[in-house]
Amino acid sequence: MIDLHSHILPGIDDGAPDLETSVALVRELYDGGVTDVVATPHYIDETIYISSVATNKKLMRELQKKLKDEDVNVKIHLGNEIYICKEIKRLLKNKKISGIGSSKYLLIELPMSGDYPGYQDIFLELLRDGYKVVLAHPERYTAFSKDFALITELYDMGVLMQCNIGSFVGQYGKSVLKLAKKIAKNKMIFAVGTDIHHVHGDAFIPEALKKLGKFYSNDELNEILVENPKKILG
């Protein structure tokens, strides 16, 4: 499995607070069958979560060295979980944020309510400029839970859906589980991520993938878990 969404870099967002925890998180992913993971630290403009690409690269190199020393064989790639705003193209130009693996695929997050004025227009502009919008965990947005047509509208627009695998084992509650199942049933998932922030201490990944497998054939599951992320990472 290739994990497109994680918070494993130390000390820059609400994920791993230090390098030791970063290693523990990646070890948990490795034990769950993850071969590659994209570090996607939050970037929320005008908040404390604004570490630059240069800073993120430095932390990634430190983590890669530590993983090698401890024989944890997971490849780390860099990206961001970009909180929706109207300045995304400027932030990309100024190297404040990064696409997934430095590609034109952008992992973008909405407010948990799912409400943000004109977010469809922002997505359309990015798509017209040649970017690929990957929507982080659509199943977690309360507005989408109330109105599935909002997801359908974005999907038809060309927005790619990245679901969190923990959603399929109730990590975020029953309403998120219900919506995750509906997205899966409608074959809308492009890729998955763990969105890992903390050490779980259990083997939640295999259980979650087993639940996801109820909606997809083995070939379809391989496309979601491996082939689609490979297209992004090259």
Short mmCIF file of C-alpha atoms in Angstrom, two decimals:
data_model
loop_
_atom_site.label_atom_id
_atom_site.label_comp_id
_atom_site.label_asym_id
_atom_site.label_seq_id
_atom_site.Cartn_x
_atom_site.Cartn_y
_atom_site.Cartn_z
CA MET A 1 0.00 0.00 0.00
CA ILE A 2 1.06 3.57 -0.72
CA ASP A 3 -0.17 6.02 1.90
CA LEU A 4 -0.94 9.42 0.35
CA HIS A 5 -1.84 11.26 3.55
CA SER A 6 0.12 11.33 6.82
CA HIS A 7 1.42 13.63 9.53
CA ILE A 8 4.75 12.00 10.26
CA LEU A 9 7.17 14.92 10.11
CA PRO A 10 8.27 15.97 13.59
CA GLY A 11 7.18 19.12 15.37
CA ILE A 12 5.49 21.11 12.62
CA ASP A 13 1.77 20.37 12.94
CA ASP A 14 -0.61 18.36 15.11
CA GLY A 15 1.04 15.07 14.15
CA ALA A 16 4.34 13.65 15.41
CA PRO A 17 5.78 15.97 18.09
CA ASP A 18 9.35 14.66 17.77
CA LEU A 19 11.59 12.45 15.67
CA GLU A 20 11.15 9.39 17.91
CA THR A 21 7.39 9.54 17.43
CA SER A 22 7.87 10.02 13.69
CA VAL A 23 9.82 6.77 13.56
CA ALA A 24 7.16 5.00 15.63
CA LEU A 25 4.44 6.18 13.26
CA VAL A 26 6.33 5.02 10.17
CA ARG A 27 7.10 1.70 11.84
CA GLU A 28 3.38 1.22 12.44
CA LEU A 29 2.70 1.96 8.77
CA TYR A 30 5.45 -0.48 7.75
CA ASP A 31 3.98 -3.19 9.96
CA GLY A 32 0.62 -2.57 8.26
CA GLY A 33 2.05 -3.17 4.79
CA VAL A 34 2.85 0.38 3.70
CA THR A 35 5.81 0.60 1.30
CA ASP A 36 5.66 4.33 0.56
CA VAL A 37 4.20 7.20 2.53
CA VAL A 38 3.68 10.83 1.60
CA ALA A 39 4.35 13.23 4.46
CA THR A 40 1.58 15.81 4.15
CA PRO A 41 1.98 18.37 6.95
CA HIS A 42 -0.88 20.79 7.34
CA TYR A 43 -0.50 24.13 5.63
CA ILE A 44 -3.14 26.53 6.91
CA ASP A 45 -2.48 30.06 5.73
CA GLU A 46 -2.29 32.73 8.43
CA THR A 47 -1.93 30.19 11.26
CA ILE A 48 1.02 28.53 13.00
CA TYR A 49 0.89 25.67 10.48
CA ILE A 50 2.95 27.33 7.75
CA SER A 51 6.22 25.41 7.55
CA SER A 52 7.86 25.93 4.17
CA VAL A 53 8.81 23.30 1.61
CA ALA A 54 12.48 23.86 2.51
CA THR A 55 11.78 23.18 6.19
CA ASN A 56 9.73 20.11 5.36
CA LYS A 57 12.49 18.73 3.13
CA LYS A 58 15.04 19.16 5.91
CA LEU A 59 12.83 17.29 8.38
CA MET A 60 12.13 14.60 5.81
CA ARG A 61 15.87 14.01 5.29
CA GLU A 62 16.38 13.70 9.05
CA LEU A 63 13.54 11.19 9.27
CA GLN A 64 14.83 9.20 6.30
CA LYS A 65 18.25 8.91 7.92
CA LYS A 66 16.74 7.78 11.23
CA LEU A 67 14.56 5.19 9.47
CA LYS A 68 17.57 3.83 7.62
CA ASP A 69 19.53 3.56 10.87
CA GLU A 70 16.65 1.63 12.43
CA ASP A 71 16.07 -0.55 9.34
CA VAL A 72 12.51 0.63 8.69
CA ASN A 73 12.24 0.19 4.94
CA VAL A 74 9.56 2.70 3.96
CA LYS A 75 10.14 5.32 1.28
CA ILE A 76 9.14 8.86 2.26
CA HIS A 77 7.78 11.40 -0.21
CA LEU A 78 6.83 15.01 0.44
CA GLY A 79 3.60 16.92 -0.02
CA ASN A 80 1.17 19.01 1.99
CA GLU A 81 -2.37 18.86 3.22
CA ILE A 82 -3.40 22.26 1.97
CA TYR A 83 -6.26 23.96 3.75
CA ILE A 84 -8.53 25.54 1.16
CA CYS A 85 -7.83 29.19 0.42
CA LYS A 86 -7.75 31.52 -2.56
CA GLU A 87 -3.95 31.84 -2.49
CA ILE A 88 -2.98 28.27 -3.37
CA LYS A 89 -1.29 29.14 -6.69
CA ARG A 90 0.70 31.94 -5.07
CA LEU A 91 1.76 29.63 -2.24
CA LEU A 92 2.90 27.04 -4.78
CA LYS A 93 4.86 29.65 -6.75
CA ASN A 94 6.57 30.88 -3.57
CA LYS A 95 7.42 27.30 -2.50
CA LYS A 96 5.39 27.54 0.64
CA ILE A 97 3.47 24.39 -0.27
CA SER A 98 4.08 21.31 -2.37
CA GLY A 99 2.03 18.99 -4.50
CA ILE A 100 2.09 15.28 -3.69
CA GLY A 101 5.63 14.11 -4.40
CA SER A 102 6.26 17.50 -6.05
CA SER A 103 3.65 16.64 -8.70
CA LYS A 104 0.70 18.74 -9.85
CA TYR A 105 -1.60 16.63 -7.65
CA LEU A 106 -2.68 18.80 -4.72
CA LEU A 107 -4.09 17.30 -1.52
CA ILE A 108 -6.63 19.88 -0.38
CA GLU A 109 -8.68 19.96 2.80
CA LEU A 110 -11.97 21.72 3.44
CA PRO A 111 -13.26 22.88 6.83
CA MET A 112 -14.77 19.91 8.69
CA SER A 113 -18.16 21.49 8.13
CA GLY A 114 -17.53 21.20 4.39
CA ASP A 115 -18.57 24.82 3.99
CA TYR A 116 -16.21 27.31 2.36
CA PRO A 117 -17.43 30.14 0.11
CA GLY A 118 -16.67 29.39 -3.52
CA TYR A 119 -14.57 26.25 -3.00
CA GLN A 120 -15.94 24.76 -6.23
CA ASP A 121 -14.65 27.80 -8.14
CA ILE A 122 -11.21 27.44 -6.54
CA PHE A 123 -11.11 23.79 -7.57
CA LEU A 124 -12.24 24.61 -11.11
CA GLU A 125 -9.54 27.24 -11.52
CA LEU A 126 -6.84 24.82 -10.34
CA LEU A 127 -8.14 22.12 -12.69
CA ARG A 128 -8.16 24.53 -15.63
CA ASP A 129 -4.56 25.44 -14.85
CA GLY A 130 -3.49 21.81 -15.13
CA TYR A 131 -3.48 20.83 -11.47
CA LYS A 132 -5.17 17.70 -10.15
CA VAL A 133 -7.26 18.29 -7.05
CA VAL A 134 -7.24 15.44 -4.54
CA LEU A 135 -9.84 16.05 -1.86
CA ALA A 136 -8.69 14.88 1.55
CA HIS A 137 -11.18 12.64 3.41
CA PRO A 138 -14.48 13.74 1.81
CA GLU A 139 -16.31 11.35 4.13
CA ARG A 140 -15.46 13.54 7.14
CA TYR A 141 -17.22 16.72 6.02
CA THR A 142 -20.58 17.18 7.71
CA ALA A 143 -22.13 19.07 4.78
CA PHE A 144 -21.30 16.15 2.50
CA SER A 145 -22.87 13.73 4.95
CA LYS A 146 -26.09 15.71 4.71
CA ASP A 147 -25.96 16.07 0.91
CA PHE A 148 -24.22 13.38 -1.14
CA ALA A 149 -24.81 15.45 -4.30
CA LEU A 150 -21.96 17.73 -3.18
CA ILE A 151 -19.54 14.82 -3.58
CA THR A 152 -21.07 13.79 -6.90
CA GLU A 153 -20.71 17.36 -8.20
CA LEU A 154 -17.01 17.43 -7.36
CA TYR A 155 -16.41 13.93 -8.70
CA ASP A 156 -18.04 14.83 -12.02
CA MET A 157 -15.89 17.97 -12.09
CA GLY A 158 -12.75 15.81 -11.95
CA VAL A 159 -11.88 16.12 -8.28
CA LEU A 160 -10.21 12.94 -7.00
CA MET A 161 -11.36 11.43 -3.71
CA GLN A 162 -8.86 10.33 -1.03
CA CYS A 163 -10.60 8.47 1.75
CA ASN A 164 -9.05 7.68 5.12
CA ILE A 165 -8.89 3.94 5.68
CA GLY A 166 -9.65 4.43 9.37
CA SER A 167 -13.08 5.68 8.35
CA PHE A 168 -14.00 2.12 7.40
CA VAL A 169 -13.47 0.85 10.94
CA GLY A 170 -15.32 3.66 12.67
CA GLN A 171 -12.29 5.75 13.62
CA TYR A 172 -14.28 8.97 13.17
CA GLY A 173 -17.73 7.78 14.18
CA LYS A 174 -20.82 6.22 12.63
CA SER A 175 -21.83 9.05 10.29
CA VAL A 176 -18.35 9.12 8.71
CA LEU A 177 -18.39 5.33 8.39
CA LYS A 178 -21.75 5.50 6.65
CA LEU A 179 -20.58 8.12 4.14
CA ALA A 180 -17.28 6.31 3.51
CA LYS A 181 -19.23 3.18 2.62
CA LYS A 182 -21.45 5.14 0.24
CA ILE A 183 -18.45 6.70 -1.51
CA ALA A 184 -16.88 3.25 -1.85
CA LYS A 185 -20.11 1.66 -3.05
CA ASN A 186 -20.28 4.28 -5.80
CA LYS A 187 -16.67 3.47 -6.82
CA MET A 188 -15.53 7.05 -6.28
CA ILE A 189 -12.32 6.44 -4.34
CA PHE A 190 -9.14 7.33 -6.20
CA ALA A 191 -6.68 6.58 -3.40
CA VAL A 192 -6.50 6.17 0.35
CA GLY A 193 -4.44 7.47 3.22
CA THR A 194 -4.06 6.79 6.88
CA ASP A 195 -4.03 10.47 7.88
CA ILE A 196 -1.95 9.15 10.75
CA HIS A 197 -1.24 11.60 13.56
CA HIS A 198 -0.67 9.36 16.57
CA VAL A 199 0.55 5.85 17.33
CA HIS A 200 -2.47 3.56 17.41
CA GLY A 201 -0.81 0.50 18.91
CA ASP A 202 -3.00 -1.91 16.97
CA ALA A 203 -3.14 -3.40 13.50
CA PHE A 204 -5.91 -1.14 12.20
CA ILE A 205 -4.63 -1.06 8.62
CA PRO A 206 -5.29 -4.72 7.68
CA GLU A 207 -8.73 -4.59 9.32
CA ALA A 208 -9.61 -1.36 7.49
CA LEU A 209 -8.45 -2.74 4.15
CA LYS A 210 -10.53 -5.86 4.69
CA LYS A 211 -13.60 -3.67 5.18
CA LEU A 212 -12.75 -1.61 2.09
CA GLY A 213 -12.34 -4.86 0.12
CA LYS A 214 -16.05 -5.54 0.50
CA PHE A 215 -16.69 -2.82 -2.09
CA TYR A 216 -13.87 -3.49 -4.55
CA SER A 217 -12.44 -6.48 -6.39
CA ASN A 218 -8.79 -7.36 -5.80
CA ASP A 219 -7.82 -5.64 -9.05
CA GLU A 220 -9.79 -2.52 -8.15
CA LEU A 221 -8.30 -2.50 -4.68
CA ASN A 222 -4.79 -2.74 -6.13
CA GLU A 223 -5.58 0.25 -8.33
CA ILE A 224 -6.64 2.34 -5.31
CA LEU A 225 -3.85 1.20 -2.99
CA VAL A 226 -0.92 1.02 -5.40
CA GLU A 227 -1.43 1.91 -9.05
CA ASN A 228 -3.15 5.28 -8.73
CA PRO A 229 -0.64 6.56 -6.15
CA LYS A 230 2.18 5.32 -8.41
CA LYS A 231 0.82 7.52 -11.21
CA ILE A 232 1.26 10.50 -8.93
CA LEU A 233 4.68 9.63 -7.52
CA GLY A 234 6.16 8.41 -10.80
#
